[in-house]
JSON list of C-alpha atoms in Angstrom, two decimals:
[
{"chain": "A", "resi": 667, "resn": "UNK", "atom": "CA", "xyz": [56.65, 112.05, 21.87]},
{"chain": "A", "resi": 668, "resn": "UNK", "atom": "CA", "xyz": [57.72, 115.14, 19.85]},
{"chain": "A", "resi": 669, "resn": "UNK", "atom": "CA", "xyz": [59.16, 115.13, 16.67]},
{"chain": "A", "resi": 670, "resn": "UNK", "atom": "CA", "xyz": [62.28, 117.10, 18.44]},
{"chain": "A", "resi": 671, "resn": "UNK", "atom": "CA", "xyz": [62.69, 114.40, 21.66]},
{"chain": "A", "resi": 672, "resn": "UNK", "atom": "CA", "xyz": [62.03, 111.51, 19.12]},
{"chain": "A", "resi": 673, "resn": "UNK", "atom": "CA", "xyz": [65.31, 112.73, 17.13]},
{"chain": "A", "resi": 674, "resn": "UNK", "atom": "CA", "xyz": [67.39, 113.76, 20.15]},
{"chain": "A", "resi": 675, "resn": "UNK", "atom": "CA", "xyz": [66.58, 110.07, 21.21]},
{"chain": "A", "resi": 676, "resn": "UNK", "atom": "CA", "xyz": [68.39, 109.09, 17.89]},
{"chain": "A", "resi": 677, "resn": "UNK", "atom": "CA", "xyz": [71.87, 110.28, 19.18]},
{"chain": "A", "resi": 678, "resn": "UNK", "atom": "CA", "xyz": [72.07, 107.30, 21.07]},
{"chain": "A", "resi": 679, "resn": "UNK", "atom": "CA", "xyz": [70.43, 104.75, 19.03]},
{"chain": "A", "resi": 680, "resn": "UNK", "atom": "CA", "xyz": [74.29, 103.76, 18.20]},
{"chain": "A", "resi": 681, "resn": "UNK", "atom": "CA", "xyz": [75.53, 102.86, 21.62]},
{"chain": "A", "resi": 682, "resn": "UNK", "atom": "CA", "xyz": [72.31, 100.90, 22.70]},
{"chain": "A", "resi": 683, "resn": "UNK", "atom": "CA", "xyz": [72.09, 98.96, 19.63]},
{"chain": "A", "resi": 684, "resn": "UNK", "atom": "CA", "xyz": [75.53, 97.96, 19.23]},
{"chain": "A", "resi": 685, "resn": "UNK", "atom": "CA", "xyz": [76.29, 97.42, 22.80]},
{"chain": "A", "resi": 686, "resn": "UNK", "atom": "CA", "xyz": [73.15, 95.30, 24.20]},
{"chain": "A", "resi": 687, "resn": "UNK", "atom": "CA", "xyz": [71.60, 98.48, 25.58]},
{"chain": "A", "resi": 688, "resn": "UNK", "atom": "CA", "xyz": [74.76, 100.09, 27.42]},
{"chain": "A", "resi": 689, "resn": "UNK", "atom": "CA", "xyz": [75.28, 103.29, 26.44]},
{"chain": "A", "resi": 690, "resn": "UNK", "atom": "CA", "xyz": [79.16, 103.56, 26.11]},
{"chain": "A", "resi": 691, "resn": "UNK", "atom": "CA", "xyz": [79.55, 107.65, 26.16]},
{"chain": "A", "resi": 692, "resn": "UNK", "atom": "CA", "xyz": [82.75, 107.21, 24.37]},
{"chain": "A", "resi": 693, "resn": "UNK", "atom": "CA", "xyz": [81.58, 105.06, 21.63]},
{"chain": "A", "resi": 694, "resn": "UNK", "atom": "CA", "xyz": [78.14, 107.66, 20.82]},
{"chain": "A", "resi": 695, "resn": "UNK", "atom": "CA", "xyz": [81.10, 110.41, 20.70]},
{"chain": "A", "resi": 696, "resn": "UNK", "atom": "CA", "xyz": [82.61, 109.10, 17.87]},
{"chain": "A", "resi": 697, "resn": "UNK", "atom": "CA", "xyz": [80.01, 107.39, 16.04]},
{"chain": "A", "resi": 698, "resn": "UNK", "atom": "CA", "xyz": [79.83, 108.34, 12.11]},
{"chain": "A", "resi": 699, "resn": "UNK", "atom": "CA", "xyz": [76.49, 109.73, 11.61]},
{"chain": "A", "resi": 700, "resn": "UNK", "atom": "CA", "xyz": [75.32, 110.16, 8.27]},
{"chain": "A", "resi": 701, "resn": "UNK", "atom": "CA", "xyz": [71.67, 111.85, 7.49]},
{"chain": "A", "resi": 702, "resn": "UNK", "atom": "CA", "xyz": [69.56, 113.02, 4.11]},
{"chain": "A", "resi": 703, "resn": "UNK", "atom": "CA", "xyz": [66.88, 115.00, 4.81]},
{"chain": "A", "resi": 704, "resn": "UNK", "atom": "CA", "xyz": [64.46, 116.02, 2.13]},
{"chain": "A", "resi": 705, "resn": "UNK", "atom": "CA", "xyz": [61.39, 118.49, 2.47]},
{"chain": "A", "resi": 706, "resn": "UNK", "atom": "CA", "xyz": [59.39, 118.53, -1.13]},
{"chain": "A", "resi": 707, "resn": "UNK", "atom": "CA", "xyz": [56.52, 121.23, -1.06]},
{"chain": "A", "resi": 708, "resn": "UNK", "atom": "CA", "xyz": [56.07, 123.06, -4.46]},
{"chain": "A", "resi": 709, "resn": "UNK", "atom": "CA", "xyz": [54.52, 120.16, -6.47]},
{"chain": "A", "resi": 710, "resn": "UNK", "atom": "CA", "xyz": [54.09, 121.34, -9.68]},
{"chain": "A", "resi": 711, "resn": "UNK", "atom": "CA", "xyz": [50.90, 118.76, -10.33]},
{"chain": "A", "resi": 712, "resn": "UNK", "atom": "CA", "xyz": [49.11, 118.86, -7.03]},
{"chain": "A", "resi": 713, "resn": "UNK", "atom": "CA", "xyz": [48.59, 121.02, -4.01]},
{"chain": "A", "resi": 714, "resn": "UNK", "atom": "CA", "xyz": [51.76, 122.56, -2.63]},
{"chain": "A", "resi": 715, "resn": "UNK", "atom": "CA", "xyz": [52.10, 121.94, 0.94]},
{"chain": "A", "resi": 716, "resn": "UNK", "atom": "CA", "xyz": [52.89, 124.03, 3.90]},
{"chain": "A", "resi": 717, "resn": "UNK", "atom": "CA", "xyz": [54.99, 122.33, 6.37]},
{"chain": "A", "resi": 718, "resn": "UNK", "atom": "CA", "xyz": [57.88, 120.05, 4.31]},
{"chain": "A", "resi": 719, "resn": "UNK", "atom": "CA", "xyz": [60.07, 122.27, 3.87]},
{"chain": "A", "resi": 720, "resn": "UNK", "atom": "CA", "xyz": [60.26, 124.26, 7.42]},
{"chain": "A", "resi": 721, "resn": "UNK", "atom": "CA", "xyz": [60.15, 120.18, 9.10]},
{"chain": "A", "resi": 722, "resn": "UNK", "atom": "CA", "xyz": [62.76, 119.49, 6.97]},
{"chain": "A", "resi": 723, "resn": "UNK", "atom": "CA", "xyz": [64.66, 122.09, 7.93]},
{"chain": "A", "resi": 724, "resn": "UNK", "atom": "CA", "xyz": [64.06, 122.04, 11.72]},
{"chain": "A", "resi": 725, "resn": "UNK", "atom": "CA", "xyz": [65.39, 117.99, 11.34]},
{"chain": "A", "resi": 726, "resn": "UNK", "atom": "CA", "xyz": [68.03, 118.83, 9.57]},
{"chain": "A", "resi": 727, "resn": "UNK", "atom": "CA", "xyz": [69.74, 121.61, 12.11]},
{"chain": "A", "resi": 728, "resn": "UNK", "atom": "CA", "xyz": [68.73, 119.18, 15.26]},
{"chain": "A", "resi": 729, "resn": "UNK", "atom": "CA", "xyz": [70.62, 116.57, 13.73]},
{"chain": "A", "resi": 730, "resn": "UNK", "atom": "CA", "xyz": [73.46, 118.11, 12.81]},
{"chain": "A", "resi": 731, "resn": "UNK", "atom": "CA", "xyz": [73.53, 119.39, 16.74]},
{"chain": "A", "resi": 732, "resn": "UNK", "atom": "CA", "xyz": [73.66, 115.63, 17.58]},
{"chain": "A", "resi": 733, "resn": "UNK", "atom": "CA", "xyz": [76.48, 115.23, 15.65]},
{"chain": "A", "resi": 734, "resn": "UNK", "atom": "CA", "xyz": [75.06, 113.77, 12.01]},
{"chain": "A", "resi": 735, "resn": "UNK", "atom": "CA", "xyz": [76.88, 114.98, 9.02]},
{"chain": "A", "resi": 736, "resn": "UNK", "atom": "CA", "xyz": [73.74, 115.87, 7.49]},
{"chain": "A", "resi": 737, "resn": "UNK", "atom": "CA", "xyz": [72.34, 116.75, 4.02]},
{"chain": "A", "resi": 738, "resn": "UNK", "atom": "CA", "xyz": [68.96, 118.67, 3.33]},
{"chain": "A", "resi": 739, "resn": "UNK", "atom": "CA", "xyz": [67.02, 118.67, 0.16]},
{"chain": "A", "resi": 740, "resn": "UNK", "atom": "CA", "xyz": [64.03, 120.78, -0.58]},
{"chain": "A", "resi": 741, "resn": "UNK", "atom": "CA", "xyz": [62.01, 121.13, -3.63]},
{"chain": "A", "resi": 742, "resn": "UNK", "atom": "CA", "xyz": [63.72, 117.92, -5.44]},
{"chain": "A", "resi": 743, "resn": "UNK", "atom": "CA", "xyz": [63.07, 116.63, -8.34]},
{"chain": "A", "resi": 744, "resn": "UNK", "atom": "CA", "xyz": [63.09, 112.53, -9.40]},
{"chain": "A", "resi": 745, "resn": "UNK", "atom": "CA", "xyz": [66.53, 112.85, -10.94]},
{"chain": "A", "resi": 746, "resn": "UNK", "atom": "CA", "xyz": [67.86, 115.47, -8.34]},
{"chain": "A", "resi": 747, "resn": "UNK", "atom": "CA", "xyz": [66.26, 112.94, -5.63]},
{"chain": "A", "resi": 748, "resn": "UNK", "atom": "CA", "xyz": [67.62, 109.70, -7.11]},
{"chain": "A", "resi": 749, "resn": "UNK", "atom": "CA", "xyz": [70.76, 111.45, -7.29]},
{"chain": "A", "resi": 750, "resn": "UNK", "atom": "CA", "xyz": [70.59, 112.38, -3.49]},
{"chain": "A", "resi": 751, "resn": "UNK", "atom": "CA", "xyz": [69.56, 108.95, -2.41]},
{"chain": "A", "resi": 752, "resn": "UNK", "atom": "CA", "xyz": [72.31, 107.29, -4.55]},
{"chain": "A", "resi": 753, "resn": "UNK", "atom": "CA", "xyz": [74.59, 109.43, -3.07]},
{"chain": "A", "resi": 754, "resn": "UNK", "atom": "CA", "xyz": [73.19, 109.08, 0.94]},
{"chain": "A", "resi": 755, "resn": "UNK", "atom": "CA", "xyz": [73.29, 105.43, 0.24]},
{"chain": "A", "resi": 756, "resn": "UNK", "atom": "CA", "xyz": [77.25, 105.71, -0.21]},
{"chain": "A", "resi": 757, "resn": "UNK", "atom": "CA", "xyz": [77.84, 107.77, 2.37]},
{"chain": "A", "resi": 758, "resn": "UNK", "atom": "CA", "xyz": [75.93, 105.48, 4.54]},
{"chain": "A", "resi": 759, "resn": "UNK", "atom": "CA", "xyz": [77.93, 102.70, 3.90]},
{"chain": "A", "resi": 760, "resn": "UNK", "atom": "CA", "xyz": [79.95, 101.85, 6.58]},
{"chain": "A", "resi": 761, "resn": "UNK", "atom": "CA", "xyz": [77.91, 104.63, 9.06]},
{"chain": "A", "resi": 762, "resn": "UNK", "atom": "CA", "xyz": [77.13, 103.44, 12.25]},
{"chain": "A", "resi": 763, "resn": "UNK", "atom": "CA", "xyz": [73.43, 105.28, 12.05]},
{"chain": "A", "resi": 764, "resn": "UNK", "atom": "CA", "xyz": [71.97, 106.85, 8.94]},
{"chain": "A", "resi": 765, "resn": "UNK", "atom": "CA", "xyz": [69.18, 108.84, 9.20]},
{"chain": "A", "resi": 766, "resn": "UNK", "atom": "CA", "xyz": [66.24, 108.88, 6.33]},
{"chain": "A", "resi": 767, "resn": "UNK", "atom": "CA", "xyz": [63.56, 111.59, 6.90]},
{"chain": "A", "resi": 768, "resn": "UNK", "atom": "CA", "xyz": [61.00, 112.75, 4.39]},
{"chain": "A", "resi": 769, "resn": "UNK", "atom": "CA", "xyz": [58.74, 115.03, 4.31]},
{"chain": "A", "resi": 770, "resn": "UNK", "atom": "CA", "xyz": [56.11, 115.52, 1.19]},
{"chain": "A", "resi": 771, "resn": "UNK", "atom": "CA", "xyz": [53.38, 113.50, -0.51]},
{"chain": "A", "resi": 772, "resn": "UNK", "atom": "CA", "xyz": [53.38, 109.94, -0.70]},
{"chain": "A", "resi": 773, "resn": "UNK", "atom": "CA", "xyz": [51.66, 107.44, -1.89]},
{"chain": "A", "resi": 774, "resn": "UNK", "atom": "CA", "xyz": [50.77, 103.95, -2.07]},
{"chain": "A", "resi": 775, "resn": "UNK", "atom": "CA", "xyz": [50.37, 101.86, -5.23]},
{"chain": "A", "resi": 776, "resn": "UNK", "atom": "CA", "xyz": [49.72, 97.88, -5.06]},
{"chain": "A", "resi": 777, "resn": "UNK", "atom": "CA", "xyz": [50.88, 98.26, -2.09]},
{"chain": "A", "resi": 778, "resn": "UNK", "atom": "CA", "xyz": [54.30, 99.64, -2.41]},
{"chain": "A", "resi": 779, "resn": "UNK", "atom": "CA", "xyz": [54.77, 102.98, -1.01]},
{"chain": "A", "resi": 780, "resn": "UNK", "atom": "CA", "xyz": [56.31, 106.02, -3.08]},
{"chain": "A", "resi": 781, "resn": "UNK", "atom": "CA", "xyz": [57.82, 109.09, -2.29]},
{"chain": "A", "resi": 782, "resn": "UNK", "atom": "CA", "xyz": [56.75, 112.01, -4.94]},
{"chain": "A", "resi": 783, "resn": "UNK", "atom": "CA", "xyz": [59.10, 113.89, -6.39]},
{"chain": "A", "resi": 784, "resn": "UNK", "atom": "CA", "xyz": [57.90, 117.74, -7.01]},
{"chain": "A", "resi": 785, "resn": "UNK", "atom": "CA", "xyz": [57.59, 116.79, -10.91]},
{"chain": "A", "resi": 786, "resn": "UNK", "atom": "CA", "xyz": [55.86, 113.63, -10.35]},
{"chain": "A", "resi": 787, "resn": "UNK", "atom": "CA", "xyz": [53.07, 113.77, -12.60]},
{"chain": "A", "resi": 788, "resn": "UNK", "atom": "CA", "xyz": [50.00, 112.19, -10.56]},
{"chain": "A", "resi": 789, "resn": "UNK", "atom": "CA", "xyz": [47.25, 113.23, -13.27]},
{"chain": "A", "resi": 790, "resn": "UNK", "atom": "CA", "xyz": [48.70, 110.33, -15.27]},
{"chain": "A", "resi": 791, "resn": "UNK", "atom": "CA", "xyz": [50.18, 107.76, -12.41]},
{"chain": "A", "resi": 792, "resn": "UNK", "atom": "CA", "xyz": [49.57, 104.58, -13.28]},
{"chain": "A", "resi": 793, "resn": "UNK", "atom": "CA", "xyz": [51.28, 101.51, -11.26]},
{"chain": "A", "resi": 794, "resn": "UNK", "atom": "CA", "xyz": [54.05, 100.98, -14.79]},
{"chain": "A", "resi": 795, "resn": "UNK", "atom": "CA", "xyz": [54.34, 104.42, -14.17]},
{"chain": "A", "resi": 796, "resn": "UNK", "atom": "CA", "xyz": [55.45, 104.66, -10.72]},
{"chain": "A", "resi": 797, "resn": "UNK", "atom": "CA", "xyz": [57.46, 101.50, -10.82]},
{"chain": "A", "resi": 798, "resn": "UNK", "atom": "CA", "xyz": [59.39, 102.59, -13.56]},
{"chain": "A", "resi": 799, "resn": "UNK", "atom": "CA", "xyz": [59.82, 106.12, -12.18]},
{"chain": "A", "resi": 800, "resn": "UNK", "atom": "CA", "xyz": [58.74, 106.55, -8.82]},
{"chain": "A", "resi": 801, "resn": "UNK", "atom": "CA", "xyz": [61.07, 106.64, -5.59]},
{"chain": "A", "resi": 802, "resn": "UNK", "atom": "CA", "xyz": [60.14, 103.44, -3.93]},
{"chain": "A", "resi": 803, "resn": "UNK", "atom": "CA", "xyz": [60.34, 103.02, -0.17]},
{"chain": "A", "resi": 804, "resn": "UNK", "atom": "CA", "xyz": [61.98, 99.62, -0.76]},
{"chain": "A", "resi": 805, "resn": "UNK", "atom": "CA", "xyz": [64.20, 100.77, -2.89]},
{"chain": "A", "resi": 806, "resn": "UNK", "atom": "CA", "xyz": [65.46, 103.51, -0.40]},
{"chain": "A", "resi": 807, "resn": "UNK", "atom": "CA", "xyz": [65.64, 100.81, 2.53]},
{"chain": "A", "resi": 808, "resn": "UNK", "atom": "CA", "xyz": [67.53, 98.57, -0.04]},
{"chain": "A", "resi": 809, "resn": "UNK", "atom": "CA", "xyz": [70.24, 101.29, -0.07]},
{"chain": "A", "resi": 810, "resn": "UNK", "atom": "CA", "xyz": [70.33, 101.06, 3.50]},
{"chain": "A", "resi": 811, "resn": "UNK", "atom": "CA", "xyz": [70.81, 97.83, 4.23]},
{"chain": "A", "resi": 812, "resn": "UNK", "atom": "CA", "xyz": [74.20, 97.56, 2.92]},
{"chain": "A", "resi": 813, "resn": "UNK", "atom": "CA", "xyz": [77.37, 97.75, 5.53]},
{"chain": "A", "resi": 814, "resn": "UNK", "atom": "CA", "xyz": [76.35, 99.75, 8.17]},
{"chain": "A", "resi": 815, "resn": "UNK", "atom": "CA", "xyz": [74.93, 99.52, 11.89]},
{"chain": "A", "resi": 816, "resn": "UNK", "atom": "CA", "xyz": [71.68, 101.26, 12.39]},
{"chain": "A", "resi": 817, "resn": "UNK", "atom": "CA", "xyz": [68.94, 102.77, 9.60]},
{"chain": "A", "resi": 818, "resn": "UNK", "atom": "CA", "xyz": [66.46, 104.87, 10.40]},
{"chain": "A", "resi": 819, "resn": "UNK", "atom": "CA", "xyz": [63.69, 105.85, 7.98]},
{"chain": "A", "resi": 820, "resn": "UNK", "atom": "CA", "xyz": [60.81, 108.44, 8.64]},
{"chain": "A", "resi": 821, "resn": "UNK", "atom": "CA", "xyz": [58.48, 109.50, 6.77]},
{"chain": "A", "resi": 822, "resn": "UNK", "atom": "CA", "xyz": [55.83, 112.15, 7.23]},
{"chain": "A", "resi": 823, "resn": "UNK", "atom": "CA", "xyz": [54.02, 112.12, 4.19]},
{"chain": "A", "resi": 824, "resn": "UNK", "atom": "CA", "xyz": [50.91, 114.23, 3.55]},
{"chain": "A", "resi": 825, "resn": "UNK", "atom": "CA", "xyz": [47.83, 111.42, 2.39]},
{"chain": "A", "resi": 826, "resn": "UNK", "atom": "CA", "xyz": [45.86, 113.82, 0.44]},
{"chain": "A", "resi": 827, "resn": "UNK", "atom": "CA", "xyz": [43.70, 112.67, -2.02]},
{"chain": "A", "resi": 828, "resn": "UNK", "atom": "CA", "xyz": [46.00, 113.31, -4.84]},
{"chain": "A", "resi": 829, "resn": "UNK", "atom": "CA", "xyz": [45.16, 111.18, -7.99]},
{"chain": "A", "resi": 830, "resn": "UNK", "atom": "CA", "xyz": [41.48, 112.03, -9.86]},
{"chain": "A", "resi": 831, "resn": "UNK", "atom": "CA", "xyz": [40.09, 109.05, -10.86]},
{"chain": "A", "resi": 832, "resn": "UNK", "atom": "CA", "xyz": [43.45, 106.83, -10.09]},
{"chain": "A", "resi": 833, "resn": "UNK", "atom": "CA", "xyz": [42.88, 104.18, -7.31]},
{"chain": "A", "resi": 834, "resn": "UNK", "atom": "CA", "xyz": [45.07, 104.47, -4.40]},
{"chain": "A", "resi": 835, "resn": "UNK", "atom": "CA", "xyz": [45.41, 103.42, -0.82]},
{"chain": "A", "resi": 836, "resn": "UNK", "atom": "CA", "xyz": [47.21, 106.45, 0.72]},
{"chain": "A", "resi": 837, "resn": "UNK", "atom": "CA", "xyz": [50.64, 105.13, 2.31]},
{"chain": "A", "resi": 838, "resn": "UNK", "atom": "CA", "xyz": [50.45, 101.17, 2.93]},
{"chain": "A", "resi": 839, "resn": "UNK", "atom": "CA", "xyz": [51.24, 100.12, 5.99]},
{"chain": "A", "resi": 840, "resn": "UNK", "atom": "CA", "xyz": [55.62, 99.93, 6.40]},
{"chain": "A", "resi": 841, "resn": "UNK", "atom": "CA", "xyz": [56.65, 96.20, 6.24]},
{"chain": "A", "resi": 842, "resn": "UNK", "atom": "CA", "xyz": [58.30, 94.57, 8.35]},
{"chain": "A", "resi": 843, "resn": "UNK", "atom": "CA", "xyz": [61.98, 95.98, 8.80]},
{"chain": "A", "resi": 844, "resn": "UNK", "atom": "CA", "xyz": [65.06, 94.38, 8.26]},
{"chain": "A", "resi": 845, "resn": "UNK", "atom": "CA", "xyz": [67.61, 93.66, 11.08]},
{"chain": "A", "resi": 846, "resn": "UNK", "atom": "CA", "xyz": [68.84, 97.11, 12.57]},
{"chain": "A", "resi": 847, "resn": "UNK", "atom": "CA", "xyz": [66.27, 99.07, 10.73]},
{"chain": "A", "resi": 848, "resn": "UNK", "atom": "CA", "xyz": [63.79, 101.57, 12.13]},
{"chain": "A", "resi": 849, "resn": "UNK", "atom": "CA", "xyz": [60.64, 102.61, 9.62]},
{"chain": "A", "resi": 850, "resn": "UNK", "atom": "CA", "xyz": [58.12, 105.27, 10.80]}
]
């Protein structure tokens, strides 16, 4: 499936899911449709990618098409991220799909999978470090959990070897989702 038929297919994630897999045109109409979507690419630590940004960007104007009031974020920061995702996570609440899609490096430490911020500072990542002030998948699907129908969370992060001498795993394999959430 392409990346652009896998998020046309999201425009009526609302209607199947709420409705025991009838799709109620009327209902898909006037579903609220929230969506962040961030593209990092000029790390300032690590090899700057190619692709994040132009994905990004390509996700962003097919889901506004579909209807999503949509937000893109390139080239973010932690705080400008954390600020992003605190504010997706209220205007998710009450939604009856919100979209999550990254693209960028990520990473997996002790198992916990983080999102890098462009300033992340990977010569020096340690696990304290990244707990204390790393973007946490968990923490992301924690803020969508809250009041709302369907969550959708994807995530097409570049597995580069990124840390010198730092053990990592890459991304760790998504857990298991909560009720009426969707991780890729």
């Amino acid at each position: 499936m392409t990346r652009r038929h896998f998020i046309q297919s999201l425009a009526s994630i609302p209607a199947s899911a709420c409705f025991g897999g009838f799709a109620i045109p009327a209902f898909a109409a006037s579903a609220r449709k929230v969506a962040l979507v961030v593209g990092n690419a000029a790390y300032a630590s690590t090899e700057r990618l190619k692709n994040p940004v132009a994905d990004a960007t390509l996700t962003a104007n097919t889901l506004r098409k579909l209807g999503f009031h949509t937000s893109l974020a390139t080239d973010r920061n932690t705080a400008q991220l954390k600020a992003d995702l605190d504010a997706f996570g209220q205007a998710a609440r009450g939604a009856d799909i919100a979209v999550f899609f990254y693209a960028g490096h990520g990473i997996a430490v002790e198992n916990i999978n983080y999102l890098l911020a462009v300033d992340q500072k990977l010569a020096t990542a340690t696990s304290l470090d990244m707990k204390r002030q790393g973007i946490s998948l968990r923490w992301i699907e924690s803020l969508l959990r809250q009041d709302m129908g369907v969550s959708v969370i994807v995530v097409d992060a570049c597995r580069n070897p990124l840390l010198r001498g730092v053990p990592q795993q890459g991304m760790a394999a998504a857990p298991r989702a909560a009720r009426g959430m969707l991780t890729f």
